């Protein structure tokens, strides 16, 4: 597993991975993490990409999902704040694998790649190394569940969870964050789905599943 920033021999440093799983997938009617693209479950695709930039990779999930995700053969971390959404997943991953840096990724971005993750890391390195770096889609939507976080973000995360403040963007607002535009990613194939595409409905899944990337 690779922990380098970029492909040009830049400084290497330890990054732990957090694979954020769980969630109710209400609109889909099935667990989005297990939907297959090119014969591979979405969560396995994300795990493989994350494993290229982070080690170890920990699956943050509730007790209900643990057996379903055991096929990944990755360590799992149960939420200490059950029912508190993705913030609890990030917290569980940070708590389970002590590190200076963490790269988080949600399990339902089937087209995210290691190259796109490295693009975020490269932008972070050039920016002066802030506490966090997350991507912004071409439509201007921030994807806070995919990105780099320093351990210094953990205290504010614990406060937010303890106070029941569960909006990820509210937590992000209290951090020094680099927002990385998707447009700058040179590795995107013309016509291919965005690496930030989140599939939420059966109709969206049928369309996305036609791609073999």
Coordinates of N, CA and C in Angstrom, one line a residue, residues 35-128:
X35 N -23.9 -2.7 -3.9 CA -24.3 -2.7 -5.3 C -23.0 -2.9 -6.2
X36 N -23.2 -3.6 -7.2 CA -22.0 -4.0 -8.0 C -21.8 -3.1 -9.3
X37 N -20.6 -2.8 -9.6 CA -20.2 -2.1 -10.8 C -19.1 -2.9 -11.4
X38 N -19.3 -3.3 -12.6 CA -18.3 -4.2 -13.2 C -18.1 -5.5 -12.4
X39 N -19.2 -5.9 -11.7 CA -19.1 -7.2 -11.0 C -18.4 -7.0 -9.6
X40 N -18.1 -5.8 -9.2 CA -17.4 -5.5 -7.9 C -18.3 -4.6 -7.1
X41 N -18.5 -5.0 -5.8 CA -19.3 -4.1 -4.9 C -18.7 -2.7 -4.8
X42 N -19.5 -1.7 -4.7 CA -19.0 -0.4 -4.5 C -18.0 -0.2 -3.4
X43 N -18.3 -0.8 -2.3 CA -17.5 -0.7 -1.1 C -16.1 -1.3 -1.4
X44 N -16.0 -2.4 -2.1 CA -14.8 -3.0 -2.5 C -13.9 -2.2 -3.4
X45 N -14.6 -1.5 -4.3 CA -13.9 -0.6 -5.3 C -13.3 0.6 -4.5
X46 N -14.1 1.2 -3.6 CA -13.5 2.3 -2.8 C -12.4 1.8 -1.9
X47 N -12.6 0.6 -1.3 CA -11.5 0.1 -0.4 C -10.2 -0.1 -1.1
X48 N -10.3 -0.6 -2.4 CA -9.1 -0.8 -3.2 C -8.4 0.5 -3.5
X49 N -9.2 1.5 -3.8 CA -8.6 2.8 -4.1 C -8.0 3.4 -2.9
X50 N -8.7 3.4 -1.8 CA -8.2 3.9 -0.5 C -6.9 3.2 0.0
X51 N -6.8 1.9 -0.3 CA -5.7 1.2 0.1 C -4.4 1.6 -0.6
X52 N -4.5 2.3 -1.8 CA -3.4 2.8 -2.5 C -2.8 4.0 -1.9
X53 N -3.5 4.7 -1.0 CA -3.0 5.9 -0.4 C -2.9 5.9 1.1
X54 N -3.5 4.8 1.7 CA -3.6 4.8 3.2 C -3.4 3.4 3.7
X55 N -2.8 3.3 4.9 CA -2.6 2.0 5.5 C -2.4 2.2 7.0
X56 N -3.2 1.6 7.9 CA -4.2 0.6 7.5 C -5.5 1.3 7.0
X57 N -6.4 0.5 6.5 CA -7.7 1.0 6.1 C -8.7 0.3 7.1
X58 N -9.5 1.2 7.8 CA -10.5 0.7 8.8 C -11.9 0.9 8.3
X59 N -12.7 -0.1 8.4 CA -14.1 0.1 8.0 C -14.9 0.6 9.2
X60 N -15.5 1.8 9.1 CA -16.3 2.3 10.2 C -17.7 2.0 9.9
X61 N -18.3 1.2 10.7 CA -19.7 0.7 10.4 C -20.4 0.4 11.7
X62 N -21.7 0.3 11.6 CA -22.5 -0.1 12.8 C -22.5 -1.6 13.0
X63 N -22.9 -2.1 14.1 CA -22.9 -3.5 14.4 C -23.7 -4.3 13.4
X64 N -24.8 -3.7 12.9 CA -25.7 -4.3 11.9 C -25.0 -4.7 10.6
X65 N -24.0 -3.9 10.2 CA -23.4 -4.1 8.9 C -22.1 -4.9 9.0
X66 N -21.6 -5.2 10.2 CA -20.3 -5.8 10.3 C -20.1 -7.1 9.5
X67 N -21.1 -7.9 9.6 CA -21.0 -9.2 9.0 C -21.0 -9.1 7.5
X68 N -21.8 -8.1 7.0 CA -21.9 -7.9 5.5 C -20.6 -7.5 4.9
X69 N -19.8 -6.8 5.7 CA -18.6 -6.2 5.2 C -17.3 -7.0 5.5
X70 N -17.5 -8.1 6.2 CA -16.4 -8.9 6.6 C -15.6 -9.5 5.4
X71 N -16.2 -9.6 4.3 CA -15.5 -10.2 3.1 C -14.4 -9.3 2.6
X72 N -14.4 -8.0 3.1 CA -13.3 -7.1 2.7 C -12.0 -7.5 3.4
X73 N -12.1 -8.2 4.5 CA -10.9 -8.6 5.3 C -10.1 -7.4 5.8
X74 N -10.9 -6.4 6.2 CA -10.3 -5.2 6.8 C -10.7 -5.1 8.2
X75 N -9.9 -4.4 9.1 CA -10.3 -4.2 10.4 C -11.6 -3.3 10.4
X76 N -12.5 -3.5 11.4 CA -13.7 -2.7 11.5 C -13.7 -2.0 12.8
X77 N -14.4 -0.8 12.8 CA -14.6 0.0 14.0 C -16.0 0.4 14.2
X78 N -16.6 0.0 15.3 CA -18.0 0.3 15.5 C -18.1 1.8 16.1
X79 N -19.2 2.4 15.7 CA -19.5 3.8 16.2 C -19.5 3.9 17.7
X80 N -18.8 4.8 18.3 CA -19.0 5.1 19.7 C -20.2 6.0 19.9
X81 N -20.7 6.6 18.8 CA -21.9 7.5 18.9 C -22.9 6.9 17.9
X82 N -23.5 5.8 18.2 CA -24.4 5.1 17.2 C -25.6 6.0 16.8
X83 N -26.0 6.0 15.6 CA -27.1 6.7 15.1 C -26.8 8.2 14.8
X84 N -25.5 8.5 14.8 CA -25.1 9.9 14.7 C -24.5 10.2 13.3
X85 N -24.7 9.3 12.3 CA -24.4 9.6 10.9 C -22.9 9.5 10.6
X86 N -22.5 10.1 9.5 CA -21.1 10.0 9.0 C -20.1 10.6 9.9
X87 N -20.4 11.6 10.7 CA -19.5 12.2 11.6 C -19.0 11.1 12.6
X88 N -20.0 10.3 13.1 CA -19.6 9.2 14.0 C -18.7 8.2 13.3
X89 N -18.9 8.0 12.0 CA -18.0 7.1 11.3 C -16.6 7.6 11.2
X90 N -16.4 8.9 10.9 CA -15.1 9.5 10.9 C -14.4 9.4 12.3
X91 N -15.2 9.6 13.3 CA -14.7 9.5 14.7 C -14.3 8.1 15.0
X92 N -15.1 7.1 14.6 CA -14.7 5.7 14.9 C -13.4 5.4 14.2
X93 N -13.3 5.8 13.0 CA -12.1 5.5 12.3 C -10.8 6.1 12.9
X94 N -11.0 7.4 13.3 CA -9.8 8.1 13.9 C -9.5 7.4 15.2
X95 N -10.5 7.0 16.0 CA -10.2 6.4 17.3 C -9.6 5.1 17.2
X96 N -9.9 4.3 16.1 CA -9.5 2.9 16.0 C -8.0 2.8 15.6
X97 N -7.6 3.8 14.8 CA -6.2 3.7 14.2 C -5.5 5.0 14.5
X98 N -4.8 5.1 15.6 CA -4.1 6.4 15.9 C -3.1 6.7 14.8
X99 N -3.2 8.0 14.3 CA -2.3 8.4 13.3 C -2.3 9.9 13.3
X100 N -1.3 10.5 12.6 CA -1.3 12.0 12.5 C -2.3 12.4 11.4
X101 N -2.4 11.6 10.4 CA -3.3 12.0 9.2 C -4.2 10.8 8.9
X102 N -5.4 11.2 8.4 CA -6.4 10.2 8.0 C -7.0 10.6 6.6
X103 N -7.2 9.6 5.8 CA -7.9 9.9 4.5 C -9.2 9.1 4.6
X104 N -10.3 9.9 4.6 CA -11.6 9.3 4.7 C -12.3 9.1 3.3
X105 N -13.1 8.1 3.2 CA -13.8 7.9 1.9 C -15.1 7.2 2.2
X106 N -16.2 7.7 1.6 CA -17.5 7.0 1.8 C -17.6 5.8 0.9
X107 N -18.4 4.8 1.3 CA -18.4 3.6 0.6 C -19.3 3.6 -0.7
X108 N -20.0 4.8 -0.9 CA -20.9 4.8 -2.0 C -20.5 5.8 -3.1
X109 N -19.2 5.9 -3.3 CA -18.6 6.7 -4.5 C -17.9 5.6 -5.4
X110 N -18.7 4.9 -6.2 CA -18.2 3.8 -6.9 C -17.1 4.1 -8.0
X111 N -17.0 5.4 -8.4 CA -16.1 5.8 -9.4 C -14.9 6.6 -8.9
X112 N -14.8 6.7 -7.6 CA -13.6 7.4 -7.0 C -12.4 6.5 -7.3
X113 N -11.2 7.1 -7.5 CA -10.0 6.4 -7.8 C -8.9 6.8 -6.9
X114 N -7.8 5.9 -6.9 CA -6.6 6.3 -6.1 C -6.0 7.6 -6.7
X115 N -6.1 7.7 -8.1 CA -5.5 8.9 -8.7 C -6.2 10.1 -8.3
X116 N -7.5 10.1 -8.1 CA -8.3 11.3 -7.6 C -7.9 11.6 -6.2
X117 N -7.7 10.6 -5.4 CA -7.3 10.8 -4.0 C -5.9 11.4 -4.0
X118 N -5.0 10.9 -4.8 CA -3.7 11.5 -4.9 C -3.7 13.0 -5.4
X119 N -4.7 13.3 -6.2 CA -4.9 14.6 -6.7 C -5.2 15.6 -5.5
X120 N -6.1 15.1 -4.6 CA -6.4 15.9 -3.4 C -5.1 16.0 -2.5
X121 N -4.4 15.0 -2.4 CA -3.2 15.0 -1.5 C -2.1 15.9 -2.1
X122 N -2.0 15.9 -3.4 CA -1.0 16.8 -4.1 C -1.4 18.3 -3.9
X123 N -2.7 18.6 -4.0 CA -3.2 19.9 -3.8 C -3.0 20.4 -2.4
X124 N -3.2 19.5 -1.5 CA -3.0 19.8 -0.1 C -1.5 20.1 0.2
X125 N -0.6 19.3 -0.4 CA 0.8 19.6 -0.2 C 1.3 20.9 -0.7
X126 N 0.7 21.3 -1.8 CA 1.1 22.6 -2.4 C 0.5 23.7 -1.7
X127 N -0.6 23.5 -0.9 CA -1.3 24.6 -0.3 C -0.7 25.1 1.0
X128 N 0.2 24.3 1.5 CA 0.8 24.7 2.8 C 0.3 23.8 4.0

